[in-house]
mmCIF file of C-alpha atoms and ligand atoms in Angstrom:
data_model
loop_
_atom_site.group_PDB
_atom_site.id
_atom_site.type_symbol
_atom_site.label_atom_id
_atom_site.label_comp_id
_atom_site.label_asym_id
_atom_site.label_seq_id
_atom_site.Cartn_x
_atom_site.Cartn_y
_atom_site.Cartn_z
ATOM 1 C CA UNK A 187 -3.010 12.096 2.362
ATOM 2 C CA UNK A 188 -0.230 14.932 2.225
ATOM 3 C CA UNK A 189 1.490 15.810 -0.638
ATOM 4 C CA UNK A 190 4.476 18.134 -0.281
ATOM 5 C CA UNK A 191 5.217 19.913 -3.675
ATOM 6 C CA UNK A 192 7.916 22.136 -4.287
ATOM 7 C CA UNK A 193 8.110 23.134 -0.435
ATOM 8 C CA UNK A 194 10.663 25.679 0.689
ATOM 9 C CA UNK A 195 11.758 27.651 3.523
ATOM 10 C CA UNK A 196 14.040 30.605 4.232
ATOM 11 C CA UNK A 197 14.591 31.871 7.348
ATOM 12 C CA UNK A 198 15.583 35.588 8.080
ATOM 13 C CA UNK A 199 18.866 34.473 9.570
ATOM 14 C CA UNK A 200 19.272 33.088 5.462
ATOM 15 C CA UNK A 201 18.945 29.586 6.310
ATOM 16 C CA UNK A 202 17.354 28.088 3.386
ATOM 17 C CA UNK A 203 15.588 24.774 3.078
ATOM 18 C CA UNK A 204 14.119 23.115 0.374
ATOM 19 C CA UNK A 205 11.998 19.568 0.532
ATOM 20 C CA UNK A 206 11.795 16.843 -1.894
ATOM 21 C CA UNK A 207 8.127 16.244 -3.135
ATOM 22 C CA UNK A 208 6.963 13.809 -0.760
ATOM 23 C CA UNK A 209 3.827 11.746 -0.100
ATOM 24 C CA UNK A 210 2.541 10.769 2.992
ATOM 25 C CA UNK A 211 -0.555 8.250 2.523
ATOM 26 C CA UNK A 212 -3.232 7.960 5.361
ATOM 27 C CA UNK A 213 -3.294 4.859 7.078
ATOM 28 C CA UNK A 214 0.433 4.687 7.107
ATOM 29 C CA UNK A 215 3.061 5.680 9.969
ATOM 30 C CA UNK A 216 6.378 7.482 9.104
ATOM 31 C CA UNK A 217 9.437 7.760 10.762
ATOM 32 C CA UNK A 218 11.339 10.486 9.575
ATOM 33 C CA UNK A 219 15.165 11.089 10.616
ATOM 34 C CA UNK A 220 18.218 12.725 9.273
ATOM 35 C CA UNK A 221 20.804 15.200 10.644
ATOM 36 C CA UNK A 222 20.047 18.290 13.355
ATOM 37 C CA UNK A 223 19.090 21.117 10.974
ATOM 38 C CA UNK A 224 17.717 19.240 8.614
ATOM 39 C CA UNK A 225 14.694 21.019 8.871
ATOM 40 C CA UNK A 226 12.447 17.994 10.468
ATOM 41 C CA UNK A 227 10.769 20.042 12.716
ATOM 42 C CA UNK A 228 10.496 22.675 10.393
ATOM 43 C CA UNK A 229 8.651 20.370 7.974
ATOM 44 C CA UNK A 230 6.458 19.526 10.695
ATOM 45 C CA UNK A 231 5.835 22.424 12.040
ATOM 46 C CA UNK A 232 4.627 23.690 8.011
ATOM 47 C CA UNK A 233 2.453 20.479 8.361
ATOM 48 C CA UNK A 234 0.569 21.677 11.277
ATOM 49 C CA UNK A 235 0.169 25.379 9.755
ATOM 50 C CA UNK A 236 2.851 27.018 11.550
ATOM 51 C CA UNK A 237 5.235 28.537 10.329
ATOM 52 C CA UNK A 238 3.971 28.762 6.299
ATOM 53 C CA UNK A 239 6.451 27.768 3.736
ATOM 54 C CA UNK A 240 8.226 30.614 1.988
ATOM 55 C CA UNK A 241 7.490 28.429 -1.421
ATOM 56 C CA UNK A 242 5.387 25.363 -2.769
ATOM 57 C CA UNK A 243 2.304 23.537 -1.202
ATOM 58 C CA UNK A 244 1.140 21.311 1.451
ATOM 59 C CA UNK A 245 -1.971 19.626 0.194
ATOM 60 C CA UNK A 246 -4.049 17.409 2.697
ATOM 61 C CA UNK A 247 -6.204 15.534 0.991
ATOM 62 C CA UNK A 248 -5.942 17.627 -2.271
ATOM 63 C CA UNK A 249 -7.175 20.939 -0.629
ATOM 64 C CA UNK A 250 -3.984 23.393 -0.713
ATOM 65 C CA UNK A 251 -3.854 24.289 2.961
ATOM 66 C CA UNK A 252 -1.245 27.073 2.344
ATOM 67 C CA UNK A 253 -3.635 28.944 0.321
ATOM 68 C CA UNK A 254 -6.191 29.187 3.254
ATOM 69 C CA UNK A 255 -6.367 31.999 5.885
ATOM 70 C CA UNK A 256 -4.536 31.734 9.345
ATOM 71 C CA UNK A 257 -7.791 31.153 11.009
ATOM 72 C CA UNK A 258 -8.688 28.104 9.010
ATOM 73 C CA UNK A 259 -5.191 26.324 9.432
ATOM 74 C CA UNK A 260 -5.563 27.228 13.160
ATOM 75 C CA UNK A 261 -8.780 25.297 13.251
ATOM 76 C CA UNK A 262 -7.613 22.523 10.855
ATOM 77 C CA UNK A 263 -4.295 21.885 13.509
ATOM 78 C CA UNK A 264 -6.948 22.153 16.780
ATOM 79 C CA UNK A 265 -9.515 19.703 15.095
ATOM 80 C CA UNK A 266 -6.982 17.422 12.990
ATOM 81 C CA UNK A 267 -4.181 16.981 13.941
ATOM 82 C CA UNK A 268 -2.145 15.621 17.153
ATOM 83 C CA UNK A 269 1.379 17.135 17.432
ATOM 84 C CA UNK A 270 3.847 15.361 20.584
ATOM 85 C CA UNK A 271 6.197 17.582 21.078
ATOM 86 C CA UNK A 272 9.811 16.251 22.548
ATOM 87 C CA UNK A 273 9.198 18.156 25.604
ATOM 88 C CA UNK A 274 5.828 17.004 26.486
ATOM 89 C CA UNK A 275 4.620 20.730 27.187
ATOM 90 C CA UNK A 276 2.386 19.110 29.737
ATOM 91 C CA UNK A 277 1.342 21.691 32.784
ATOM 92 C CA UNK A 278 3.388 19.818 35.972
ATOM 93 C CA UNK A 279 1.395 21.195 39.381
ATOM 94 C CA UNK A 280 -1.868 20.163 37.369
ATOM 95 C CA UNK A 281 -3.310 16.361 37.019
ATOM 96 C CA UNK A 282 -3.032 13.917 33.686
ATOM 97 C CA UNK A 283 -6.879 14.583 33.542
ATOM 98 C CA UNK A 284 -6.914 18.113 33.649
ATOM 99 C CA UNK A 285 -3.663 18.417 31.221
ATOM 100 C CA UNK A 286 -6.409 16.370 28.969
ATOM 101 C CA UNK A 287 -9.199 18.033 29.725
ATOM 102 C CA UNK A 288 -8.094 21.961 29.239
ATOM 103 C CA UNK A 289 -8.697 20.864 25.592
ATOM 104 C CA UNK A 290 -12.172 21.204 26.351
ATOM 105 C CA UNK A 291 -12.100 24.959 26.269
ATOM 106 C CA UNK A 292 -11.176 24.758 22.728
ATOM 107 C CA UNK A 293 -14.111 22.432 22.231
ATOM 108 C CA UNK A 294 -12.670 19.607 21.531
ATOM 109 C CA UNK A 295 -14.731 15.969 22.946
ATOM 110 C CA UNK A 296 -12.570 14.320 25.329
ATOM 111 C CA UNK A 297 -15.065 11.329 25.838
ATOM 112 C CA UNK A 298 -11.894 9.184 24.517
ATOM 113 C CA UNK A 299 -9.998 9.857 27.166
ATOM 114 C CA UNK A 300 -10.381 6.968 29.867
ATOM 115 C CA UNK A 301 -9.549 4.378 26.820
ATOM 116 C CA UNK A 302 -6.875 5.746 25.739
ATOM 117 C CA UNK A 303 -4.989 6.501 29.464
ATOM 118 C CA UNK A 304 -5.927 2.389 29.411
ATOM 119 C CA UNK A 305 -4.120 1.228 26.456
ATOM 120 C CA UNK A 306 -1.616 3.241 27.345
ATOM 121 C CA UNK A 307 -1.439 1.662 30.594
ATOM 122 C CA UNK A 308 -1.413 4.808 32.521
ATOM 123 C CA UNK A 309 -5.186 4.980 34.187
ATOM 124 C CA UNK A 310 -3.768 4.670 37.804
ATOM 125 C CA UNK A 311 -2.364 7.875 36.839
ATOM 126 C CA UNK A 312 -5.243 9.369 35.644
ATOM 127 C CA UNK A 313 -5.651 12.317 39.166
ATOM 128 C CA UNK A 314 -1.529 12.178 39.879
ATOM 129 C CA UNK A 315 0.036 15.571 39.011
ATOM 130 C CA UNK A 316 2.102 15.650 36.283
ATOM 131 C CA UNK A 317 5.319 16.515 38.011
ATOM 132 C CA UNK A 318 4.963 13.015 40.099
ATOM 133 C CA UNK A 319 4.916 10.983 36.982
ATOM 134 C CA UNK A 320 8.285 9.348 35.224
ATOM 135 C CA UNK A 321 9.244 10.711 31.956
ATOM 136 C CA UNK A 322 8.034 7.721 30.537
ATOM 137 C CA UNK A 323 4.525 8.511 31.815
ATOM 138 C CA UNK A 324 4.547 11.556 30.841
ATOM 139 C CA UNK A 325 5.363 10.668 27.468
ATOM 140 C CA UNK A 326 2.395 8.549 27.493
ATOM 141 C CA UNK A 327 0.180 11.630 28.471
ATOM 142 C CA UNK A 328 1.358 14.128 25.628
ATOM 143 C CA UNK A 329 0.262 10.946 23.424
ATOM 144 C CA UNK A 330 -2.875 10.757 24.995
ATOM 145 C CA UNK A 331 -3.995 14.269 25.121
ATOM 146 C CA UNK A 332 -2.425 14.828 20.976
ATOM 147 C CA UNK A 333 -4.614 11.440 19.975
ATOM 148 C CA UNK A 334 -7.939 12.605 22.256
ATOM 149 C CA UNK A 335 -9.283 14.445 19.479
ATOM 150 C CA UNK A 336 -8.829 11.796 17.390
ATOM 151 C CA UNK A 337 -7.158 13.282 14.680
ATOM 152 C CA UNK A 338 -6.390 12.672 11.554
ATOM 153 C CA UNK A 339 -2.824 13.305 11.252
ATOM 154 C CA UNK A 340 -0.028 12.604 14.099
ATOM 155 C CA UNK A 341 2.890 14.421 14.253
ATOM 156 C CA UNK A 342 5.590 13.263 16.897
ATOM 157 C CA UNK A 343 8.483 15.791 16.920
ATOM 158 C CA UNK A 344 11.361 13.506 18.893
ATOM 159 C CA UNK A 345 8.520 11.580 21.065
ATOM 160 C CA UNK A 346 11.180 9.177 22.931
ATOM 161 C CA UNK A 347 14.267 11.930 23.062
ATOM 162 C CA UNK A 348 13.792 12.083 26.294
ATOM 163 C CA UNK A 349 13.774 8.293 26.865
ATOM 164 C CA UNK A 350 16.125 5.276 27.536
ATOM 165 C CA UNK A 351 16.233 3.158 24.731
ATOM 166 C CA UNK A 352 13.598 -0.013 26.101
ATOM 167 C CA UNK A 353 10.976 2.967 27.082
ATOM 168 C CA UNK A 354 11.296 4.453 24.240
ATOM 169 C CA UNK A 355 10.525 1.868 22.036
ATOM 170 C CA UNK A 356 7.470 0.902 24.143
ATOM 171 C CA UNK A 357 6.465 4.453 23.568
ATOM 172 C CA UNK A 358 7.004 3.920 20.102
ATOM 173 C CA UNK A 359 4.920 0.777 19.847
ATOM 174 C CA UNK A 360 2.345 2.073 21.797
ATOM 175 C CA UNK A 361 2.302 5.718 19.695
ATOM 176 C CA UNK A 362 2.249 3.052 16.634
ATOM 177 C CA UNK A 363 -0.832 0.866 17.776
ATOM 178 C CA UNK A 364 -3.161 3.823 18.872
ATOM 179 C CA UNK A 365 -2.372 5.647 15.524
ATOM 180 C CA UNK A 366 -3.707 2.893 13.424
ATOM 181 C CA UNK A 367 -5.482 4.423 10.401
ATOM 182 C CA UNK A 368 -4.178 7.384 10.606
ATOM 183 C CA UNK A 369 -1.241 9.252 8.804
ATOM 184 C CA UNK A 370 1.305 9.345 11.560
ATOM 185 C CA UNK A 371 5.078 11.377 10.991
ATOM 186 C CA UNK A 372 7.309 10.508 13.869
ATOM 187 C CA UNK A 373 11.043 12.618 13.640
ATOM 188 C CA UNK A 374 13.506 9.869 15.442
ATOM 189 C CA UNK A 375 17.369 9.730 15.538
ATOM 190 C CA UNK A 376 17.194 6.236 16.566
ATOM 191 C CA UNK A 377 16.945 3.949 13.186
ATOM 192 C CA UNK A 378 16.293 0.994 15.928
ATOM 193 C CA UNK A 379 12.983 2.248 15.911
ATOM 194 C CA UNK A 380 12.674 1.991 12.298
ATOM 195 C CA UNK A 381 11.153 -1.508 12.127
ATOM 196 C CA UNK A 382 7.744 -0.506 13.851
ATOM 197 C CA UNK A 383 6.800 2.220 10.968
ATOM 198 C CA UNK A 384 5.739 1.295 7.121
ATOM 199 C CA UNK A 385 8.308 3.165 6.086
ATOM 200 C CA UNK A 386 11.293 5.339 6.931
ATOM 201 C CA UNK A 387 12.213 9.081 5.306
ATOM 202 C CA UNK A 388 16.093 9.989 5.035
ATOM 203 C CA UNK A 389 15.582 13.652 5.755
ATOM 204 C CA UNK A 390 19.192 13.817 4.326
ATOM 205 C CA UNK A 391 18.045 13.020 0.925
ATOM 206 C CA UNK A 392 14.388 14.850 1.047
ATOM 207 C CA UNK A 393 16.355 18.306 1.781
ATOM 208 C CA UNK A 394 19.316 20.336 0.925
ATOM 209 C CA UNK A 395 20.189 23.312 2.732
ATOM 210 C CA UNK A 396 22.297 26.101 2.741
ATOM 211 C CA UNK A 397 23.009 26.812 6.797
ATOM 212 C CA UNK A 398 23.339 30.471 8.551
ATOM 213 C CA UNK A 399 27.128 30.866 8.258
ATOM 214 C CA UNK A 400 27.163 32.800 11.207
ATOM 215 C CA UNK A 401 25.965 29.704 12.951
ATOM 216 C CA UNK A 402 28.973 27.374 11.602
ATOM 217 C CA UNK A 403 26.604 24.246 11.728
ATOM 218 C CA UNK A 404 27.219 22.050 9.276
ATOM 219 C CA UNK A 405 24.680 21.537 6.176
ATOM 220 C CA UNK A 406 22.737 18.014 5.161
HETATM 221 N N1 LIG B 727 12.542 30.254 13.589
HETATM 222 C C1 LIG B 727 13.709 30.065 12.961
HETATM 223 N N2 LIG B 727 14.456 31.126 12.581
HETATM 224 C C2 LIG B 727 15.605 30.948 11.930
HETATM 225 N N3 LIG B 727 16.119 29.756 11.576
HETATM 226 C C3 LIG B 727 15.416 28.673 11.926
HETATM 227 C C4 LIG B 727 14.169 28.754 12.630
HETATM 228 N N4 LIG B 727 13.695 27.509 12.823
HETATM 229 C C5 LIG B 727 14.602 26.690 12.286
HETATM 230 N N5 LIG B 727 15.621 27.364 11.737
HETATM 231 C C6 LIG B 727 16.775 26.808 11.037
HETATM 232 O O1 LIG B 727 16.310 25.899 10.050
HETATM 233 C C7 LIG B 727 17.115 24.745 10.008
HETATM 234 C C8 LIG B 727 16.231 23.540 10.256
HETATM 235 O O2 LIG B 727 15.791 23.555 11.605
HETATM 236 P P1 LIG B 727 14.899 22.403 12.222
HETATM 237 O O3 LIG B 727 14.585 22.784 13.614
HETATM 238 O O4 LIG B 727 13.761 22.151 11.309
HETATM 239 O O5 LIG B 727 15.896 21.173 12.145
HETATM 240 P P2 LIG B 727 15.733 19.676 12.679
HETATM 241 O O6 LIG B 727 15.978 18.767 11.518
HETATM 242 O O7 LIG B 727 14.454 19.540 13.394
HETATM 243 O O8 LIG B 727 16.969 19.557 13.688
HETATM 244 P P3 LIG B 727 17.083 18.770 15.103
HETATM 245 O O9 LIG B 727 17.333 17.332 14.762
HETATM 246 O O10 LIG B 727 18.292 19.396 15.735
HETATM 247 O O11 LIG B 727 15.837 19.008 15.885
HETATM 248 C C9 LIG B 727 18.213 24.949 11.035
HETATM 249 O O12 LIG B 727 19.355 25.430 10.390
HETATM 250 C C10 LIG B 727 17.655 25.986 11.974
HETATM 251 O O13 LIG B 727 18.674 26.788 12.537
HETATM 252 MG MG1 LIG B 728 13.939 19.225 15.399
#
């Protein structure tokens, strides 16, 4: 379980965020969407340790993770959690395997890894190079190499923004199915998608924020 209480940000630039006090229960998939700046990533970025929050308290399963040293959230995000980013960061002149298995040399087990390139119906492209693959496939790797560790908590920053619609929500499904038990937090603009998760998080209402006015975006 994460709680979010009283969570805040403020950037240098004086972008300032704040978060509604949220829940997320384990066993239960997310899908979180609201306008660009909304501070999505942000949020999930504070999940996974990085950057801290400038106020309040992320609490994962009651222990107050942004009381704890650097070094301990560092190890919490490499053992716990899975984070997919949008743009796969995936190595392209090296194999699916060997994006999977440089994991290894932060000691995670990657015995997993044959099962899950097989639900995800990608073991044929288990020795192709990364930079052969469609971005559909690719997709399907960053989900395979963030879910190897098995980890507790999934976090999917934009997982299908690179994706037409009907692969994208096979992605989704898939990313759905293979995080069973688990908390997963998926940031999507496309409330299409919204019918595959328990439940769906208006970023719009969970934040207000008061935008860079050099920037001239517009606020949530
Ligand atoms: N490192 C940073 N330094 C300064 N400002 C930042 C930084 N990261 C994010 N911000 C600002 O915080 C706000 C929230 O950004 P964030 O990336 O979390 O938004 P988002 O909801 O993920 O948007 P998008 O849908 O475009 O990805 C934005 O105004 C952004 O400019
Ligand atoms: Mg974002």
């Amino acid at each position: 379980m994460i709680q979010i209480i009283g969570l805040g940000k403020a950037f240098k630039n004086e972008t300032q965020i704040t978060f509604r006090d949220t829940t997320f229960e384990t066993g239960r998939s997310y899908m979180l969407l609201g306008a660009s700046g909304c501070g999505k990533s942000t949020l999930l970025n504070m999940i996974a340790g990085v950057p801290s929050p400038t106020t309040g308290s992320i609490l994962i399963d009651e222990k107050d993770m942004t009381a704890v040293s650097q070094k301990e959230k560092d190890r919490f995000r490499i053992e716990k959690i899975g984070y997919i980013f949008q743009d796969f960061k995936l190595i392209d002149d090296m194999t699916t395997a060997d994006n999977i298995g440089i994991l290894k040399l932060e000691g995670i087990d990657i015995s997993g890894m044959d099962e899950l390139l097989e639900v995800l119906g990608i073991s044929e492209k288990k020795n192709a190079k990364i930079r052969h693959l469609s971005g559909g496939q690719k997709q399907r790797v960053a989900i395979a190499r963030a879910l190897v560790k098995k980890p507790d908590i999934i976090l999917a920053d934009e997982p299908t923004g690179n994706l037409n619609f009907a692969i994208g929500e096979k992605v989704i499904q898939e990313l759905v199915k293979v995080s069973k038990g688990k908390t997963l937090i998926a940031v999507t603009h496309d409330d299409r998608l919204s019918k595959y998760f328990d439940e769906v998080i208006d970023m719009n209402e969970m934040t207000s924020s008061t935008q860079d006015t050099l920037s001239g975006k517009e606020g949530c």
